[in-house]
């Protein structure tokens, strides 16, 4: 794996890892903060009876109101402004007119392009009162993402991120999805390198200051295996167990890591109400 100054790199995926400068970090900060505000805006909107279509429309309108564009819209044929992944849906759930039901858990994943820079983040939202095991899954998934992010600094490796996530998750008898991973991004939505959410310490791509990528672990209560439904997008757990995901966009700094998509309202893990079901 080789690295290249992003300013001198072709504007496409070419097998090299782009190293970005201060103007890129400034652009990513703005795009990341806009996504975070969008996900904050959704917190009171995710309620029993609300169709995911409505969430999608709110995100589209938010983007339009703020001079941004939803990166997923028409991306490789994907038809919507968000992914809404409910219960055993692992990722890439397509918003539709079915109302959310009390007890559902839903991941809303938003990527906004602002001034050419991509901010990509997702959170789990509880619909009404959710089962305790769902809350536990959400808590472990959120903590695993944060442990993965905490492993980031120049000289660490992608495997250190994966190890931090996998060891924590498996310690709670949950499993890490292997079929989807985090990704480099910047002016592109999906770029080198892949950030796998499982691995061994010291293995994989060495991290360097100036790298931009996402950390977005998908964690299952049951087995890690997934299948994609006939719509070509919706990925579900093969054993139909519950799945959760959180995602932040980050940059590697000289001293560690900068998270671009932190919630300005402290809603990185939206509050849930949990009880027996
Ligand atoms: N936002 C997703 C990610 O985290 C990608 C969704 S691509 C889509 O990388 F086409 F499914 F929308
Ligand atoms: Co992503
Ligand atoms: Co995303």
Coordinates of C-alpha atoms and ligand atoms in Angstrom, one line a residue:
X1 CA 0.0 0.0 0.0
X2 CA 1.4 3.4 -1.0
X3 CA 0.4 6.9 0.0
X4 CA 0.0 10.0 -2.1
X5 CA -0.4 13.8 -1.5
X6 CA -4.2 14.2 -2.1
X7 CA -3.5 17.5 -3.9
X8 CA -1.4 15.6 -6.5
X9 CA -3.6 12.6 -6.7
X10 CA -6.1 11.8 -9.4
X11 CA -9.7 12.4 -8.3
X12 CA -10.6 8.7 -8.3
X13 CA -9.8 5.5 -6.5
X14 CA -6.3 4.4 -7.7
X15 CA -5.0 2.0 -5.0
X16 CA -3.1 4.7 -3.2
X17 CA -4.1 6.2 0.2
X18 CA -4.5 10.0 -0.1
X19 CA -2.9 12.2 2.5
X20 CA -4.8 15.5 3.0
X21 CA -3.8 18.9 4.2
X22 CA -5.3 21.6 6.4
X23 CA -7.8 22.9 3.8
X24 CA -9.3 19.4 3.5
X25 CA -9.6 19.1 7.3
X26 CA -11.4 22.4 7.3
X27 CA -13.8 21.2 4.6
X28 CA -14.4 17.9 6.3
X29 CA -15.1 19.7 9.6
X30 CA -17.9 21.7 7.9
X31 CA -19.3 18.7 6.1
X32 CA -19.1 16.5 9.2
X33 CA -20.8 19.1 11.4
X34 CA -23.6 19.5 9.0
X35 CA -24.3 15.7 9.0
X36 CA -24.1 15.7 12.8
X37 CA -26.7 18.5 12.9
X38 CA -28.9 16.6 10.5
X39 CA -28.8 13.5 12.7
X40 CA -29.5 15.7 15.8
X41 CA -32.6 17.1 14.0
X42 CA -33.9 13.6 13.5
X43 CA -33.9 12.7 17.2
X44 CA -37.4 13.9 18.0
X45 CA -38.7 12.7 14.6
X46 CA -38.1 9.0 15.0
X47 CA -41.3 7.9 16.6
X48 CA -43.8 5.0 16.3
X49 CA -46.0 5.4 13.2
X50 CA -43.5 7.5 11.3
X51 CA -42.5 5.9 7.9
X52 CA -38.8 5.9 7.1
X53 CA -39.8 7.8 3.9
X54 CA -40.6 10.7 6.1
X55 CA -37.1 10.6 7.7
X56 CA -35.6 10.4 4.2
X57 CA -37.5 13.4 3.1
X58 CA -36.5 15.4 6.2
X59 CA -32.8 14.6 5.4
X60 CA -33.2 15.7 1.7
X61 CA -34.9 18.9 2.7
X62 CA -32.2 19.6 5.4
X63 CA -29.5 19.1 2.7
X64 CA -31.3 21.4 0.3
X65 CA -31.7 24.1 3.0
X66 CA -28.0 24.0 3.8
X67 CA -26.4 24.0 0.3
X68 CA -25.5 20.3 0.6
X69 CA -26.3 17.2 -1.4
X70 CA -27.1 13.7 -0.1
X71 CA -24.3 11.5 -1.4
X72 CA -26.3 8.3 -1.5
X73 CA -29.0 9.7 -3.9
X74 CA -28.4 8.0 -7.3
X75 CA -25.1 6.6 -6.0
X76 CA -24.6 3.3 -7.9
X77 CA -28.3 3.4 -8.5
X78 CA -29.3 3.8 -4.8
X79 CA -32.6 5.7 -4.8
X80 CA -32.7 7.7 -1.6
X81 CA -31.0 10.3 0.6
X82 CA -30.5 8.0 3.6
X83 CA -30.2 4.4 4.6
X84 CA -32.7 3.3 7.3
X85 CA -31.8 -0.1 8.7
X86 CA -34.4 -1.6 11.1
X87 CA -33.9 -4.4 13.6
X88 CA -32.2 -7.3 11.7
X89 CA -31.3 -5.1 8.8
X90 CA -27.5 -4.7 9.0
X91 CA -27.1 -1.8 6.6
X92 CA -28.4 -0.1 3.3
X93 CA -32.1 -0.4 4.2
X94 CA -34.1 1.6 1.7
X95 CA -36.6 4.1 3.2
X96 CA -40.2 3.1 2.5
X97 CA -43.8 3.9 3.5
X98 CA -44.0 1.3 6.3
X99 CA -44.6 3.0 9.7
X100 CA -41.9 2.4 12.4
X101 CA -43.3 0.3 15.2
X102 CA -42.8 0.6 19.0
X103 CA -39.8 -1.4 20.0
X104 CA -38.0 -1.1 16.7
X105 CA -34.4 0.0 16.6
X106 CA -33.3 1.9 13.4
X107 CA -30.0 3.0 12.1
X108 CA -30.1 6.2 10.1
X109 CA -27.0 6.7 7.9
X110 CA -26.5 10.1 6.3
X111 CA -23.7 11.3 4.0
X112 CA -23.8 14.9 2.9
X113 CA -21.5 16.5 0.3
X114 CA -20.7 20.1 1.2
X115 CA -18.3 22.1 -1.0
X116 CA -17.2 18.8 -2.5
X117 CA -16.3 17.2 0.9
X118 CA -18.1 14.1 2.2
X119 CA -19.3 13.8 5.8
X120 CA -20.6 10.3 6.6
X121 CA -22.2 9.4 9.9
X122 CA -24.9 7.1 11.4
X123 CA -26.6 6.6 14.7
X124 CA -29.1 4.2 16.3
X125 CA -32.5 5.5 17.3
X126 CA -35.0 3.7 19.5
X127 CA -38.7 3.7 18.5
X128 CA -40.7 4.2 21.6
X129 CA -39.8 1.7 24.3
X130 CA -37.3 -0.9 23.1
X131 CA -36.3 -4.3 24.5
X132 CA -33.4 -4.4 27.0
X133 CA -31.4 -6.7 24.7
X134 CA -31.7 -4.1 21.9
X135 CA -30.4 -1.4 24.3
X136 CA -27.5 -3.6 25.3
X137 CA -26.6 -4.1 21.6
X138 CA -26.8 -0.4 20.9
X139 CA -24.5 0.3 24.0
X140 CA -21.9 -2.3 23.0
X141 CA -21.9 -1.1 19.3
X142 CA -21.5 2.6 20.3
X143 CA -18.7 1.7 22.8
X144 CA -16.9 -0.5 20.2
X145 CA -16.9 2.4 17.7
X146 CA -15.4 4.7 20.3
X147 CA -12.7 2.2 21.2
X148 CA -11.9 1.8 17.6
X149 CA -11.5 5.6 17.2
X150 CA -9.4 5.8 20.4
X151 CA -6.9 3.4 18.8
X152 CA -6.2 5.9 15.9
X153 CA -2.9 7.8 15.9
X154 CA 0.0 8.0 13.4
X155 CA 2.0 4.8 13.6
X156 CA -1.0 2.7 14.7
X157 CA -2.4 0.3 12.1
X158 CA -5.9 -0.4 10.7
X159 CA -5.6 -3.8 12.5
X160 CA -5.3 -1.9 15.8
X161 CA -8.7 -0.3 15.1
X162 CA -10.2 -3.7 14.2
X163 CA -8.7 -5.4 17.3
X164 CA -10.1 -2.7 19.6
X165 CA -13.6 -3.2 18.2
X166 CA -13.6 -7.0 17.8
X167 CA -12.1 -7.8 21.2
X168 CA -14.6 -5.6 23.0
X169 CA -17.6 -6.9 21.0
X170 CA -16.7 -10.6 21.3
X171 CA -16.1 -10.1 25.1
X172 CA -19.9 -9.3 25.2
X173 CA -20.7 -12.4 23.1
X174 CA -21.8 -10.4 20.1
X175 CA -20.3 -10.5 16.6
X176 CA -18.7 -8.2 14.1
X177 CA -20.0 -8.1 10.5
X178 CA -17.1 -8.8 8.1
X179 CA -18.9 -8.1 4.8
X180 CA -18.9 -4.3 5.1
X181 CA -16.3 -2.0 6.4
X182 CA -15.3 1.6 7.0
X183 CA -13.6 3.4 4.1
X184 CA -11.4 6.3 3.1
X185 CA -13.3 9.4 1.9
X186 CA -12.8 13.1 1.2
X187 CA -13.8 14.4 -2.3
X188 CA -14.8 10.8 -3.0
X189 CA -17.5 8.9 -1.0
X190 CA -15.7 5.5 -0.9
X191 CA -11.9 5.5 -1.3
X192 CA -8.8 3.6 0.0
X193 CA -8.3 2.2 2.5
X194 CA -10.9 -0.3 3.8
X195 CA -11.2 -0.1 7.5
X196 CA -12.2 -3.6 8.7
X197 CA -13.8 -3.7 12.1
X198 CA -12.0 -6.9 13.2
X199 CA -8.3 -7.7 13.2
X200 CA -5.0 -8.2 14.9
X201 CA -2.8 -5.6 16.6
X202 CA -0.1 -4.3 14.4
X203 CA -1.5 -5.7 11.2
X204 CA -2.9 -3.9 8.2
X205 CA -2.3 -0.5 6.8
X206 CA -0.2 1.9 8.9
X207 CA -2.0 5.1 9.8
X208 CA -0.5 8.4 8.8
X209 CA -1.4 12.0 9.7
X210 CA -3.6 13.4 7.0
X211 CA -5.6 10.2 6.3
X212 CA -9.4 10.6 6.2
X213 CA -11.8 7.6 6.8
X214 CA -14.8 6.3 8.6
X215 CA -15.2 3.9 11.5
X216 CA -18.6 2.2 11.2
X217 CA -18.9 -1.2 13.0
X218 CA -21.9 -3.3 12.3
X219 CA -22.5 -5.6 15.3
X220 CA -25.0 -8.5 15.6
X221 CA -26.5 -10.1 18.6
X222 CA -26.2 -13.5 16.9
X223 CA -23.9 -14.8 14.1
X224 CA -21.9 -12.3 11.9
X225 CA -23.2 -13.6 8.6
X226 CA -25.3 -11.4 6.3
X227 CA -27.2 -11.8 3.1
X228 CA -28.4 -9.1 0.6
X229 CA -32.1 -9.1 -0.3
X230 CA -33.4 -9.2 -3.9
X231 CA -33.7 -5.4 -4.0
X232 CA -29.9 -5.6 -4.4
X233 CA -29.2 -3.3 -1.3
X234 CA -30.9 -4.4 2.0
X235 CA -28.4 -6.5 4.0
X236 CA -29.9 -8.6 6.8
X237 CA -28.5 -11.0 9.3
X238 CA -28.8 -14.6 8.1
X239 CA -30.0 -15.7 11.5
X240 CA -32.4 -12.7 11.7
X241 CA -30.7 -11.6 14.9
X242 CA -30.8 -7.9 15.8
X243 CA -28.0 -5.7 14.3
X244 CA -26.7 -2.2 15.2
X245 CA -24.3 0.3 13.7
X246 CA -22.7 3.7 14.5
X247 CA -20.5 5.7 12.2
X248 CA -18.2 8.6 12.5
X249 CA -15.9 10.3 9.9
X250 CA -12.4 11.0 11.3
X251 CA -9.0 12.4 10.3
X252 CA -5.7 11.2 11.5
X253 CA -3.8 14.2 13.1
X254 CA -0.1 14.6 14.1
X255 CA -1.1 13.7 17.7
X256 CA -4.0 11.3 17.3
X257 CA -7.4 11.7 15.8
X258 CA -10.1 14.3 15.0
X259 CA -13.7 13.3 14.8
X260 CA -15.5 15.5 12.3
X261 CA -19.1 14.2 13.0
X262 CA -19.5 14.7 16.8
X263 CA -22.9 15.9 17.7
X264 CA -22.9 19.6 18.8
X265 CA -25.8 18.6 21.1
X266 CA -24.2 15.6 22.7
X267 CA -26.6 13.2 20.9
X268 CA -24.0 10.9 19.4
X269 CA -25.9 8.1 21.1
X270 CA -29.5 9.3 21.0
X271 CA -31.3 8.4 24.3
X272 CA -33.5 5.3 24.3
X273 CA -36.3 4.2 26.6
X274 CA -35.9 0.5 27.4
X275 CA -38.0 -2.0 29.3
X276 CA -39.3 -5.6 29.1
X277 CA -41.0 -6.7 25.9
Ligands
LIG1 N1 -23.4 5.7 4.0 C1 -23.0 4.3 3.7 C2 -21.6 4.2 4.3 O1 -21.4 4.4 5.4 C3 -23.0 4.0 2.3 C4 -24.3 3.9 1.7 S1 -24.2 3.7 0.0 C5 -25.8 3.4 -0.5 O2 -20.6 4.0 3.6 F1 -25.7 3.4 -1.7 F2 -26.2 2.3 0.1 F3 -26.5 4.4 0.0
LIG2 CO1 -19.4 5.1 5.5
LIG3 CO1 -22.6 6.0 6.2

